[in-house]
PDB file of C-alpha atoms in Angstrom:
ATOM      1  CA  UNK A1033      94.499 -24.795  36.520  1.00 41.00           C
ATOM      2  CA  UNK A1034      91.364 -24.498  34.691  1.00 43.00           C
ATOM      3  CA  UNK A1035      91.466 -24.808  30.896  1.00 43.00           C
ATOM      4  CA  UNK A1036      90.024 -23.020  28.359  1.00 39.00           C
ATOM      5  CA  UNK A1037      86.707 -25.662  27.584  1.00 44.00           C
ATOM      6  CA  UNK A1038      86.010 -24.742  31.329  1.00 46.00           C
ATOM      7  CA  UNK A1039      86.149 -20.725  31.018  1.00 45.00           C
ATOM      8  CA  UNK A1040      84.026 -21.240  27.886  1.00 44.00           C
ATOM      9  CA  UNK A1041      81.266 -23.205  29.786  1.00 47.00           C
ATOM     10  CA  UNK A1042      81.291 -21.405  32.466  1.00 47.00           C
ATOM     11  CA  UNK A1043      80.604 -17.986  30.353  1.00 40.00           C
ATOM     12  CA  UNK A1044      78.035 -19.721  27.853  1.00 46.00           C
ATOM     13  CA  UNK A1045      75.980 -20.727  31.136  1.00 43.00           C
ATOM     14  CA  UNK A1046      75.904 -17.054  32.505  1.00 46.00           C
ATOM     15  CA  UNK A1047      75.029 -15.952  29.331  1.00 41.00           C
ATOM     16  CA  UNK A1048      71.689 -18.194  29.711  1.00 39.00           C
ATOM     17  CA  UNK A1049      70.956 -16.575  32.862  1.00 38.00           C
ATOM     18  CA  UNK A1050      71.439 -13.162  31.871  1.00 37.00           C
ATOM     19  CA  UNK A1051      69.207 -14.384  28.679  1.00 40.00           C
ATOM     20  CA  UNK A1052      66.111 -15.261  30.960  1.00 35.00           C
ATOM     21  CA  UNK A1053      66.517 -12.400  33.392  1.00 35.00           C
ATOM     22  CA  UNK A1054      66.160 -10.023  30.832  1.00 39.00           C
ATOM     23  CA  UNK A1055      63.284 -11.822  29.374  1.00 42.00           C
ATOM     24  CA  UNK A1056      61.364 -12.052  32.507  1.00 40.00           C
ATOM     25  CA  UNK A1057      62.550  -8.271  33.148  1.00 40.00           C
ATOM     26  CA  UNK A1058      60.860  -7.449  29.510  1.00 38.00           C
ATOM     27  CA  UNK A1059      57.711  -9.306  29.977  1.00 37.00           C
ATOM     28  CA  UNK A1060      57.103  -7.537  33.147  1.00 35.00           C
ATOM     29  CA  UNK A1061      57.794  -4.342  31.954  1.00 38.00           C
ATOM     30  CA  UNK A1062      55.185  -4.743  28.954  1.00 42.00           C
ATOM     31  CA  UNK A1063      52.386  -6.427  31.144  1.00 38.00           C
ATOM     32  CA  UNK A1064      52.843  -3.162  33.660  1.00 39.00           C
ATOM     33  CA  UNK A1065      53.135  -0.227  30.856  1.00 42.00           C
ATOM     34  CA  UNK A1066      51.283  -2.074  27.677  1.00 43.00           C
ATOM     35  CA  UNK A1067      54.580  -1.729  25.422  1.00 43.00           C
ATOM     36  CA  UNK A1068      54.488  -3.715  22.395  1.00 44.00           C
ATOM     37  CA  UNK A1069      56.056  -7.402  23.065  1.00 44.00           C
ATOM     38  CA  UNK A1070      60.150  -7.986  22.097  1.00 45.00           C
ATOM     39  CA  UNK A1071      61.325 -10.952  20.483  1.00 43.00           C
ATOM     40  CA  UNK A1072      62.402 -12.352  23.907  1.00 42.00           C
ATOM     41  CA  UNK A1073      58.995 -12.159  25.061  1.00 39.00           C
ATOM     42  CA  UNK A1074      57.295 -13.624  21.929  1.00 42.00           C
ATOM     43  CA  UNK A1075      59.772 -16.603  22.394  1.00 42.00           C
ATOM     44  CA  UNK A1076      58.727 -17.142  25.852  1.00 41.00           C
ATOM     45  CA  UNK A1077      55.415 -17.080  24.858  1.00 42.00           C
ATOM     46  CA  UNK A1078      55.161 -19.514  21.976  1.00 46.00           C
ATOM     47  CA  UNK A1079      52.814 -22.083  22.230  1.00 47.00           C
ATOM     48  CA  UNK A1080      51.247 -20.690  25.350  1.00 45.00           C
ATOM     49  CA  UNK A1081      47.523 -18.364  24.619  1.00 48.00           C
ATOM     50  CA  UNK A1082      46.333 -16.043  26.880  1.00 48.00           C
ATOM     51  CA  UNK A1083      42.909 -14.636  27.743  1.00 49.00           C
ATOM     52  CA  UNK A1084      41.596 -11.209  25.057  1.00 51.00           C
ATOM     53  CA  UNK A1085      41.655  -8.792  27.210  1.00 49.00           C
ATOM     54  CA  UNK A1086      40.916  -6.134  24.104  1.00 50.00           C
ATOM     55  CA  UNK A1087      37.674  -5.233  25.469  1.00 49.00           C
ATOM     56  CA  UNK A1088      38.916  -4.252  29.089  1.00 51.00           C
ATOM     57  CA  UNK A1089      37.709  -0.479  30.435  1.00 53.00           C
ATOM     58  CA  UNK A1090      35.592  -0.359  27.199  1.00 57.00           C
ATOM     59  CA  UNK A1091      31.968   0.563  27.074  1.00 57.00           C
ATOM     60  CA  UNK A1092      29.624  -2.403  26.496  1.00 58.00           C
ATOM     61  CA  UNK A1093      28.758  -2.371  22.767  1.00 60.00           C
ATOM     62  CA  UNK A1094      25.144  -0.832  22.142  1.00 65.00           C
ATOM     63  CA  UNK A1095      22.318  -3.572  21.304  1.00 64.00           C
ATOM     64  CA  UNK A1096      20.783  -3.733  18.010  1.00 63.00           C
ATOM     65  CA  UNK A1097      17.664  -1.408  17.481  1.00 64.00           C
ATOM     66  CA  UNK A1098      14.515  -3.882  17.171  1.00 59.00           C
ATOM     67  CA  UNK A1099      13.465  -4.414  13.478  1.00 55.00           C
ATOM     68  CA  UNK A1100      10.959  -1.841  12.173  1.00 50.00           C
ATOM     69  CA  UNK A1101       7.028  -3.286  12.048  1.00 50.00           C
ATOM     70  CA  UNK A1102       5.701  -4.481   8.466  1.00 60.00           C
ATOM     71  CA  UNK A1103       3.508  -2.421   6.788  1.00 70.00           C
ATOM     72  CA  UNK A1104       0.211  -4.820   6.114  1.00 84.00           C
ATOM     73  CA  UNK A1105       0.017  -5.241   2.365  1.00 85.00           C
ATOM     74  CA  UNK A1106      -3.669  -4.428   0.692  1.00 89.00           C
ATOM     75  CA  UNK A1107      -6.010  -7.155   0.135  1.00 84.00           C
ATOM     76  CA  UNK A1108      -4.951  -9.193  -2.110  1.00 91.00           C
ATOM     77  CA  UNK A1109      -8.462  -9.427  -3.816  1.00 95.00           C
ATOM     78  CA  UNK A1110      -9.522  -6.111  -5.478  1.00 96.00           C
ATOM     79  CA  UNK A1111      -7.186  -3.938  -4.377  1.00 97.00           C
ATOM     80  CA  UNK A1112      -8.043  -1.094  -6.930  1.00 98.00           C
ATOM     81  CA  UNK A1113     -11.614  -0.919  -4.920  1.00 98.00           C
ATOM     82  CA  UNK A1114     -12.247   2.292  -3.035  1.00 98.00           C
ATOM     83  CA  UNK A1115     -14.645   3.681  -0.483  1.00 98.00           C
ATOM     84  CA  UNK A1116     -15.676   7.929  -0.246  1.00 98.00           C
ATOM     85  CA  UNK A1117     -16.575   8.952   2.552  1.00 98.00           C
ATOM     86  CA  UNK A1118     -17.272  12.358   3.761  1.00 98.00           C
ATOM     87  CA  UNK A1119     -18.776  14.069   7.066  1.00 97.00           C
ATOM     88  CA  UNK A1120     -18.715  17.472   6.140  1.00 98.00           C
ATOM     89  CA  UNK A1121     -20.933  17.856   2.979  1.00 98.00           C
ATOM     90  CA  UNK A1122     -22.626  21.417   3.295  1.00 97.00           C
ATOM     91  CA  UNK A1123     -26.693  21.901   2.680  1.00 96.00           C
ATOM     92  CA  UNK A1124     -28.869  24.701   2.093  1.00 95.00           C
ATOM     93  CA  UNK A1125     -29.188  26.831   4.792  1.00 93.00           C
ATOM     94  CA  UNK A1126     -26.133  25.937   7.066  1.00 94.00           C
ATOM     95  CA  UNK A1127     -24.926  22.830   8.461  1.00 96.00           C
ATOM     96  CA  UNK A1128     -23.353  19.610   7.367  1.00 97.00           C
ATOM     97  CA  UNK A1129     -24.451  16.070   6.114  1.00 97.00           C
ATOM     98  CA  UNK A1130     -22.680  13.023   5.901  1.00 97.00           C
ATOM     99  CA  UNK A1131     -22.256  11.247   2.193  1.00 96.00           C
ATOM    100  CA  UNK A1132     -20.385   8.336   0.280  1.00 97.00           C
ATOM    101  CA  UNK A1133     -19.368   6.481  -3.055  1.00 98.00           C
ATOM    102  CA  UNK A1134     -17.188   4.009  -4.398  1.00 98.00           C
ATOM    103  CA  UNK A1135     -15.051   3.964  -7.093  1.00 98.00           C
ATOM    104  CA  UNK A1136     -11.524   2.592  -8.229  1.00 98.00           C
ATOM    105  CA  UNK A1137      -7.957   3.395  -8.706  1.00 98.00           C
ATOM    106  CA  UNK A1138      -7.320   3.993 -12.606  1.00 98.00           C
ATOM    107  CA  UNK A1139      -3.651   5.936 -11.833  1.00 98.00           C
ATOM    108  CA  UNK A1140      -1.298   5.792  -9.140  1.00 97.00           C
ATOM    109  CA  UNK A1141      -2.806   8.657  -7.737  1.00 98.00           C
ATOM    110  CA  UNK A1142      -6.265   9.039  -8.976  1.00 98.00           C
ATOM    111  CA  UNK A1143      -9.848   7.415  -8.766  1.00 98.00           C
ATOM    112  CA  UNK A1144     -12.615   7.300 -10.796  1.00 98.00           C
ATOM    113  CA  UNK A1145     -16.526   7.361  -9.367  1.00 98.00           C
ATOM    114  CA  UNK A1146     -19.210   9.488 -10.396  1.00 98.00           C
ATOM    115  CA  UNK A1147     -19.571  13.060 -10.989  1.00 98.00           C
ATOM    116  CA  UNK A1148     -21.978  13.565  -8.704  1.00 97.00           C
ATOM    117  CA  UNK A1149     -20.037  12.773  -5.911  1.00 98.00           C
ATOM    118  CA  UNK A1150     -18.500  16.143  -6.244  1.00 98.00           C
ATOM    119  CA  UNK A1151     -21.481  18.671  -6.455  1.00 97.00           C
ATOM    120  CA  UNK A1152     -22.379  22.411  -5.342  1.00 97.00           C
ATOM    121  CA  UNK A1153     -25.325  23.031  -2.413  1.00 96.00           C
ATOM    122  CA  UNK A1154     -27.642  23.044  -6.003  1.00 94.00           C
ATOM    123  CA  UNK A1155     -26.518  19.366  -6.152  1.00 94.00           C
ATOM    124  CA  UNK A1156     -24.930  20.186  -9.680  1.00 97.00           C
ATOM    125  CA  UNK A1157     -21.623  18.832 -10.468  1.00 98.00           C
ATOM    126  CA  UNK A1158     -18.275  20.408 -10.061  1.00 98.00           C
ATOM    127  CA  UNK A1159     -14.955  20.563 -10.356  1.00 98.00           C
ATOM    128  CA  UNK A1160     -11.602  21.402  -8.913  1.00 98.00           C
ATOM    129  CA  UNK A1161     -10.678  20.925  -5.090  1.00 98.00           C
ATOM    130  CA  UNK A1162     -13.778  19.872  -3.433  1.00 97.00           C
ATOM    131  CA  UNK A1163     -15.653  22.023  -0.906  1.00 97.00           C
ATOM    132  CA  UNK A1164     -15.803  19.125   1.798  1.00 98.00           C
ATOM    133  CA  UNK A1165     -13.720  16.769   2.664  1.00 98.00           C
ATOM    134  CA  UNK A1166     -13.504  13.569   0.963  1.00 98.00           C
ATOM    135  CA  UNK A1167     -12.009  10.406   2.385  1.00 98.00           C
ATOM    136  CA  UNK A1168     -10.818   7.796  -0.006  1.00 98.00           C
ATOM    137  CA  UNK A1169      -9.481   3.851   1.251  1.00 98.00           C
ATOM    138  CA  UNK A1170      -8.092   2.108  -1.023  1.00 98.00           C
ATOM    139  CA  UNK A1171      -7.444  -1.728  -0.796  1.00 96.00           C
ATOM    140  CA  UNK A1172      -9.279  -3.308   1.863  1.00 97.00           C
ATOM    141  CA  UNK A1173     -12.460  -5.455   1.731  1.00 97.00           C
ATOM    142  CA  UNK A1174     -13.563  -4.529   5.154  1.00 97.00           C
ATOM    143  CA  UNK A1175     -13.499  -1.558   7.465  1.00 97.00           C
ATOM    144  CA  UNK A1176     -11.454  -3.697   9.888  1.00 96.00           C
ATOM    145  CA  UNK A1177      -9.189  -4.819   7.531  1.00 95.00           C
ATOM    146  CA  UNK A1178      -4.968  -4.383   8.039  1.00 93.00           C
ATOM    147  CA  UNK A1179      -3.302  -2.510   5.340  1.00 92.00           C
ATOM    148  CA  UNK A1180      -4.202   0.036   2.140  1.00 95.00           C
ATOM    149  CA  UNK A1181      -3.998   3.548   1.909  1.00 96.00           C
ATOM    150  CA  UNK A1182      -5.748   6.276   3.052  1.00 97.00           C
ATOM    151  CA  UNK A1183      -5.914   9.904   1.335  1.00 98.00           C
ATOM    152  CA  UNK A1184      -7.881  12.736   0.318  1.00 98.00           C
ATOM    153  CA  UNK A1185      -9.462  14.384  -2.742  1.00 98.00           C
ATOM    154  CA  UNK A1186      -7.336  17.365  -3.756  1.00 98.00           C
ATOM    155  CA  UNK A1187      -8.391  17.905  -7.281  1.00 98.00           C
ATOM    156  CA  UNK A1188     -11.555  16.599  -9.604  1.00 98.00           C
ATOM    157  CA  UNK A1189     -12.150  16.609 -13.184  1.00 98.00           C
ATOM    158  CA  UNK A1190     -15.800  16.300 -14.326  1.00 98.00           C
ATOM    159  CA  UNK A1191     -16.077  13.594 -17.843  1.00 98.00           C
ATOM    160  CA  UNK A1192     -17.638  16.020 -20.610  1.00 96.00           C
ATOM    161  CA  UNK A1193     -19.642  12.605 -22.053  1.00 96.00           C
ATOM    162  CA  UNK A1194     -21.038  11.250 -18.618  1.00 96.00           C
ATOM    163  CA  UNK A1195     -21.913  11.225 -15.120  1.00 97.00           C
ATOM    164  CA  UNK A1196     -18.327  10.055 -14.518  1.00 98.00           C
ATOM    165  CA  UNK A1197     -15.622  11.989 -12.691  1.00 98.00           C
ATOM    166  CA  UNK A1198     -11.827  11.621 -11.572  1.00 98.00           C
ATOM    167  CA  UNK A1199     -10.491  12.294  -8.387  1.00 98.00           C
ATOM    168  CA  UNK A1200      -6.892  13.765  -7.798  1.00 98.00           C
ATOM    169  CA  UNK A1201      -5.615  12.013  -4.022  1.00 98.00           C
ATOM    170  CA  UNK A1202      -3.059  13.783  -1.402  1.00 98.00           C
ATOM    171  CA  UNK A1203      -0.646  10.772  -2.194  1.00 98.00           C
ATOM    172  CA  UNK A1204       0.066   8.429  -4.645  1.00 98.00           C
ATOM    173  CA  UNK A1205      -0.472   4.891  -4.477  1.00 97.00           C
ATOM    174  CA  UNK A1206       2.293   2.863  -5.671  1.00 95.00           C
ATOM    175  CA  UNK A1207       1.761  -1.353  -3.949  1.00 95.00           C
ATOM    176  CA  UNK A1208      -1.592  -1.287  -6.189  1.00 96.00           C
ATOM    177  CA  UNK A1209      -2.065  -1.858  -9.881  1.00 96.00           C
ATOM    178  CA  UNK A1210      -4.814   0.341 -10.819  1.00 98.00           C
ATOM    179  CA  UNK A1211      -7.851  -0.893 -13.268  1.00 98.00           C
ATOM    180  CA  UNK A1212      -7.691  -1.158 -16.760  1.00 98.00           C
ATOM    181  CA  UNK A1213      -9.818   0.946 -18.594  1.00 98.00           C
ATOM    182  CA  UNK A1214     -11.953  -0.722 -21.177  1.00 98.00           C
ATOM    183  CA  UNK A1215     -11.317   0.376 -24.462  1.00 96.00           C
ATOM    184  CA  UNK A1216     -13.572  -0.749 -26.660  1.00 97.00           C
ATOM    185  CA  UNK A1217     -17.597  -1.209 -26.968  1.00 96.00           C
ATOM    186  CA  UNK A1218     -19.028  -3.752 -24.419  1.00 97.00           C
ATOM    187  CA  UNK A1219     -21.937  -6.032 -25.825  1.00 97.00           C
ATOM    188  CA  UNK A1220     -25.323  -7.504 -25.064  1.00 98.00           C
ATOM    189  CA  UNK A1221     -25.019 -10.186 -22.734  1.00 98.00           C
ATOM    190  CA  UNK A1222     -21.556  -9.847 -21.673  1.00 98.00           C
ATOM    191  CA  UNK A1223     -20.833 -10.704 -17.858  1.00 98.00           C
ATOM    192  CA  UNK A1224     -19.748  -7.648 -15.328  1.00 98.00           C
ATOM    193  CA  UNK A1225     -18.761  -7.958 -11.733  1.00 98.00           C
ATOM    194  CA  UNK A1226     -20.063  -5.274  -9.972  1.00 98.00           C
ATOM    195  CA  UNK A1227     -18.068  -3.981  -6.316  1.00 98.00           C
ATOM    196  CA  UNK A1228     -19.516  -1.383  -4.192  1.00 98.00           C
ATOM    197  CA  UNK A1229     -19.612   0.116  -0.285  1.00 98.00           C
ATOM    198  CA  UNK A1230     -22.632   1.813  -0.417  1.00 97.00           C
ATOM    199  CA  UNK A1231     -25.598   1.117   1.812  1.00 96.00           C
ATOM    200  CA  UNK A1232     -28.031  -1.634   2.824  1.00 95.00           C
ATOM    201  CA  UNK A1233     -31.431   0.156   2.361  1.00 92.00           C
ATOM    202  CA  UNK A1234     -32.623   2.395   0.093  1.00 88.00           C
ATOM    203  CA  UNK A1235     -34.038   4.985   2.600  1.00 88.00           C
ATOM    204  CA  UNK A1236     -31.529   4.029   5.764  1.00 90.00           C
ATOM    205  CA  UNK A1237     -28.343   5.270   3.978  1.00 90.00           C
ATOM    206  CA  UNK A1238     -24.962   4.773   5.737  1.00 95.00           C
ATOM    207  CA  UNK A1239     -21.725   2.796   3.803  1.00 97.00           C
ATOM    208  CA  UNK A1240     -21.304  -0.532   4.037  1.00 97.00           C
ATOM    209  CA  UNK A1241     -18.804  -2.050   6.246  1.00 97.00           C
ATOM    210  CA  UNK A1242     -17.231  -4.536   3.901  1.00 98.00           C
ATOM    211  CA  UNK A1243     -17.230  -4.575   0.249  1.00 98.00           C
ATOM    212  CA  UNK A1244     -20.347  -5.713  -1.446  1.00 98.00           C
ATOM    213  CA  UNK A1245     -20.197  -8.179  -4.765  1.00 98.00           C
ATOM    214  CA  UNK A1246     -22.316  -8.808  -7.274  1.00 97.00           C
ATOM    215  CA  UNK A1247     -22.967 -10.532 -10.973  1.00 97.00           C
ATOM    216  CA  UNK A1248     -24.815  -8.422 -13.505  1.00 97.00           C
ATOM    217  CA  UNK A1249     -25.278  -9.141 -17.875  1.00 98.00           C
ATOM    218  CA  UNK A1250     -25.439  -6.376 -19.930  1.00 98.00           C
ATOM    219  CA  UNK A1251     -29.053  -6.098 -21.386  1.00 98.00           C
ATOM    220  CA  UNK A1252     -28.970  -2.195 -23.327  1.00 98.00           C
ATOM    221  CA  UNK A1253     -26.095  -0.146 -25.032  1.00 98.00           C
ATOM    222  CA  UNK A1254     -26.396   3.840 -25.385  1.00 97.00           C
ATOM    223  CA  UNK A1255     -24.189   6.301 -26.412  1.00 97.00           C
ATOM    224  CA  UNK A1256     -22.560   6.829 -23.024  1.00 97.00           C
ATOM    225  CA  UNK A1257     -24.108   4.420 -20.728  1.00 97.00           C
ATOM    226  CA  UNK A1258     -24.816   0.713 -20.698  1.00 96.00           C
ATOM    227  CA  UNK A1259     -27.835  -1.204 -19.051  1.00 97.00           C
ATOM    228  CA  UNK A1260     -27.364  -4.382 -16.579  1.00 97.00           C
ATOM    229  CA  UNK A1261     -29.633  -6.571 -15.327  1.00 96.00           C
ATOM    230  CA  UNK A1262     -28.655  -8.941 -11.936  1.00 95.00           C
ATOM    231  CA  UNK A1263     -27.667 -12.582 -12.369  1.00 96.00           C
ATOM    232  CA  UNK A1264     -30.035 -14.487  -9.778  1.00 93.00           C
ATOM    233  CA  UNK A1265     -31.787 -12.739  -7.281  1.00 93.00           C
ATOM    234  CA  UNK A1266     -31.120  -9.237  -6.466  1.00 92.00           C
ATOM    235  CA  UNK A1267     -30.305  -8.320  -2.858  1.00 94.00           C
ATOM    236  CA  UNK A1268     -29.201  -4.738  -1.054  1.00 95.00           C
ATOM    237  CA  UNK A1269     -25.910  -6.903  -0.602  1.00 96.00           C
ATOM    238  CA  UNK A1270     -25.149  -7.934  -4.384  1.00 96.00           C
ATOM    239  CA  UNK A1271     -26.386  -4.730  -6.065  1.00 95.00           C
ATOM    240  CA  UNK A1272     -26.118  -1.194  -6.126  1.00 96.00           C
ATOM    241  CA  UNK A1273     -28.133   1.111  -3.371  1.00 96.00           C
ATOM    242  CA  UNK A1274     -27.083   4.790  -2.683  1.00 94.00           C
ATOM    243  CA  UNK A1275     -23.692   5.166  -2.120  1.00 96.00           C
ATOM    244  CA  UNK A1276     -22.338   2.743  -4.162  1.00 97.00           C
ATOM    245  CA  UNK A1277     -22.583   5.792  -6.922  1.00 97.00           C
ATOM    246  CA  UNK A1278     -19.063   5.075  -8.834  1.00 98.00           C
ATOM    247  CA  UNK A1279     -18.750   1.690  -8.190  1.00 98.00           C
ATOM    248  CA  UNK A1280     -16.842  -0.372 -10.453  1.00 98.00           C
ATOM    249  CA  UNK A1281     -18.750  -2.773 -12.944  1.00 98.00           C
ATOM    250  CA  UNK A1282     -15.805  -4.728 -14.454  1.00 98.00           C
ATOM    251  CA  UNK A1283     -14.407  -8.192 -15.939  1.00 98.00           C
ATOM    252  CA  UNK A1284     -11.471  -9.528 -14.481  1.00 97.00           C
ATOM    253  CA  UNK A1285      -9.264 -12.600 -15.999  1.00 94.00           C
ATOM    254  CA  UNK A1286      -7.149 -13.877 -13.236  1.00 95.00           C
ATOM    255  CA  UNK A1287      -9.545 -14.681 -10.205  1.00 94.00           C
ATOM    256  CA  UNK A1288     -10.040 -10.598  -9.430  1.00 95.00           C
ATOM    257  CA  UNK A1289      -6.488  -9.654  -8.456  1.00 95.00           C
ATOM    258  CA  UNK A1290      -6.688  -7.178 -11.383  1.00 96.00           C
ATOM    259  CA  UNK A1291      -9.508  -6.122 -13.667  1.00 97.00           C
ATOM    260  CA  UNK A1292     -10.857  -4.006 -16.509  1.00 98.00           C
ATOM    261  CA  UNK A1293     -12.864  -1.555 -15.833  1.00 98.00           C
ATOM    262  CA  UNK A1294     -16.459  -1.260 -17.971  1.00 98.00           C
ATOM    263  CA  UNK A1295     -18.599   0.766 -16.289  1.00 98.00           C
ATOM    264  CA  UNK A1296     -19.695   3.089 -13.391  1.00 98.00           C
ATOM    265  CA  UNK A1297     -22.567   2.857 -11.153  1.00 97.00           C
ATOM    266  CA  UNK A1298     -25.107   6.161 -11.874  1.00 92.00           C
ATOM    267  CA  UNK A1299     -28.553   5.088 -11.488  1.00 89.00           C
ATOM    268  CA  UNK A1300     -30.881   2.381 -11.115  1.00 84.00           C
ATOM    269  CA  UNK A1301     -34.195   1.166  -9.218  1.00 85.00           C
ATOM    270  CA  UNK A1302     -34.101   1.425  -5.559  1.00 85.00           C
ATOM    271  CA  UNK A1303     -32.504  -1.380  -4.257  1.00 91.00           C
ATOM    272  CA  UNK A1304     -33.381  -4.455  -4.163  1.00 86.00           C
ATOM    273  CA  UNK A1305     -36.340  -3.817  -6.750  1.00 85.00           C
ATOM    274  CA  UNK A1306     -36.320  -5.767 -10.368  1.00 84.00           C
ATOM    275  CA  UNK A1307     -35.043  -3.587 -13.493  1.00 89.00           C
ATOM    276  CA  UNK A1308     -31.725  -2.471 -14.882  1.00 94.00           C
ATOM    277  CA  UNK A1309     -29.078  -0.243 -13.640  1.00 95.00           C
ATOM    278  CA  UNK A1310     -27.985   2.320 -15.602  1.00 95.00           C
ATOM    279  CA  UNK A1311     -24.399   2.609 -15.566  1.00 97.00           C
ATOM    280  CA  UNK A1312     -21.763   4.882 -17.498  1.00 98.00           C
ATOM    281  CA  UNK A1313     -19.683   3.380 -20.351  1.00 98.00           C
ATOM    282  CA  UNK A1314     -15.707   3.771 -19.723  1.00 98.00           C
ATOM    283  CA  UNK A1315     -14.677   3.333 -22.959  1.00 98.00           C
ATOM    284  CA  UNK A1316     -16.077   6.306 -24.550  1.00 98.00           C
ATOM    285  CA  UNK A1317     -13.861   8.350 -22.329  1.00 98.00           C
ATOM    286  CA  UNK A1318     -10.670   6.192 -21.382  1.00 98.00           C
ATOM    287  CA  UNK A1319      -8.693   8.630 -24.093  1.00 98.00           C
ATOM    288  CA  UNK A1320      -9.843  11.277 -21.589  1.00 98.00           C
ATOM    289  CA  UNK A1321      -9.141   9.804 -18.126  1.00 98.00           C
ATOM    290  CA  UNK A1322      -5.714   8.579 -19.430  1.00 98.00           C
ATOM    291  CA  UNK A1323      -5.329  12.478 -20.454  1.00 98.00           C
ATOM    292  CA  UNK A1324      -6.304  14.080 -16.881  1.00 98.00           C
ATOM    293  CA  UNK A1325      -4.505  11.019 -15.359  1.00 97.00           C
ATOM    294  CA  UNK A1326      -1.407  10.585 -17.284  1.00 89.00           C
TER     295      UNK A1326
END
């Protein structure tokens, strides 16, 4: 006669069988349909890991575009230089000629060089949108060199005082800080830099290729232009030729990242003979570039 410890046993121990059973049932039923696991099959499970199998019949993720190429920066070293260049100048009597100046940025989107850079087929000076194309590169000290900005003239404004003009550009510069302007009256024997891209010969005209430098002293003051003389020996590469019409004579403080801007190339001797250049004062009309500029 069995007692009633054994019936209790024996039930407890078919209890555990019908326990796994259904656990083994449950965990194949969620591996076949993807149900959500029970508690049975989260006991079974503990301290067991299985491979991720998240990404299964998924689409391989897309790769990273590549990173988008630098811009070159402008040359460190006189950025607010920049070279005119045209190809399309009219003449008397039909046809085109080629022509250049220099000249600096004074605005974020304008230059100054000289007035007549901008002229009628009478060679007199005008204003407004040009009637030819003119190029304008800013911030490079060669040709070849990465970086600056390219744009055209879209607007001029002649200087009532001076052979001096602005120059409106198709975009604004905004990586360069443009020129001071000086503001009050230079004096006799003060130092200028001078910076131009105009040519190598007085009679074989053509731009420069790279950026030509060169140390001048004031020697003359007039109302609205200044006299230089070189420092050392004058050469077609450290002085003003045709061209270089607008180039910057300036003074800079901080080993010519930035400078202040004295005077504009007009006239002179032909290059490389002795005797001063004649060059137009900027502060007698900084109150009106700031104006047409501002």
């Amino acid at each position: 006669m069995r007692t009633i410890s054994d019936r209790r046993r024996r039930f407890r121990a078919r209890a555990v069988a019908v326990a796994v059973l259904v656990g083994a049932g449950i965990a194949f039923a969620n591996a076949a349909t993807g149900a959500p696991a029970g508690p049975a099959l989260a006991a079974a499970l503990a301290g067991h890991s299985l491979p991720d199998t998240s990404a299964l019949g998924r689409d391989p993720a897309p790769a990273p575009p590549p990173p988008a190429p630098s811009t070159p920066a402008p040359a460190p070293i006189l950025p607010f230089n920049a070279k005119l260049t045209s190809d399309d100048i009219p003449v008397p009597g039909g046809g085109v000629r080629d022509g250049a100046c220099s000249g600096s940025l004074v605005a974020r989107q304008w230059v100054v060089t000289a007035g007549h850079c901008f002229h009628d087929l009478n060679e007199n000076r005008i204003g407004g949108r040009p009637p030819y194309t003119m190029t304008v590169t800013i911030g490079r000290l060669k040709d070849s060199d990465p970086g600056g900005h390219t744009a055209v003239v879209v607007d001029v404004r002649q200087s009532p005082v001076n052979d001096l003009a602005v120059a409106k550009l198709s975009a604004p510069v905004d990586d360069i800080a443009p020129v001071q302007l000086a503001s009050t009256r230079p004096s006799v024997g003060e130092e200028l830099q001078f910076a131009g891209w105009g040519s190598h010969s007085a009679t074989v005209l053509g731009p420069s290729d790279h950026l030509k430098r060169g140390h001048f002293r004031v020697s003359a003051i007039a109302g609205s232009t200044l006299e230089a003389l070189p420092i050392g020996t004058r050469t077609v590469d450290n002085g003003p030729c045709p061209e270089d019409s607008g180039g910057p004579f300036f003074v800079s403080d901080d080993d010519d990242h930035t400078g202040r801007l004295v005077a504009i190339v007009n006239t002179g001797p032909p290059c490389p003979q002795a005797g001063p250049e004649t060059i137009a004062r900027v502060d007698v009309v900084a109150a009106w570039i700031r104006a047409q500029t501002g």
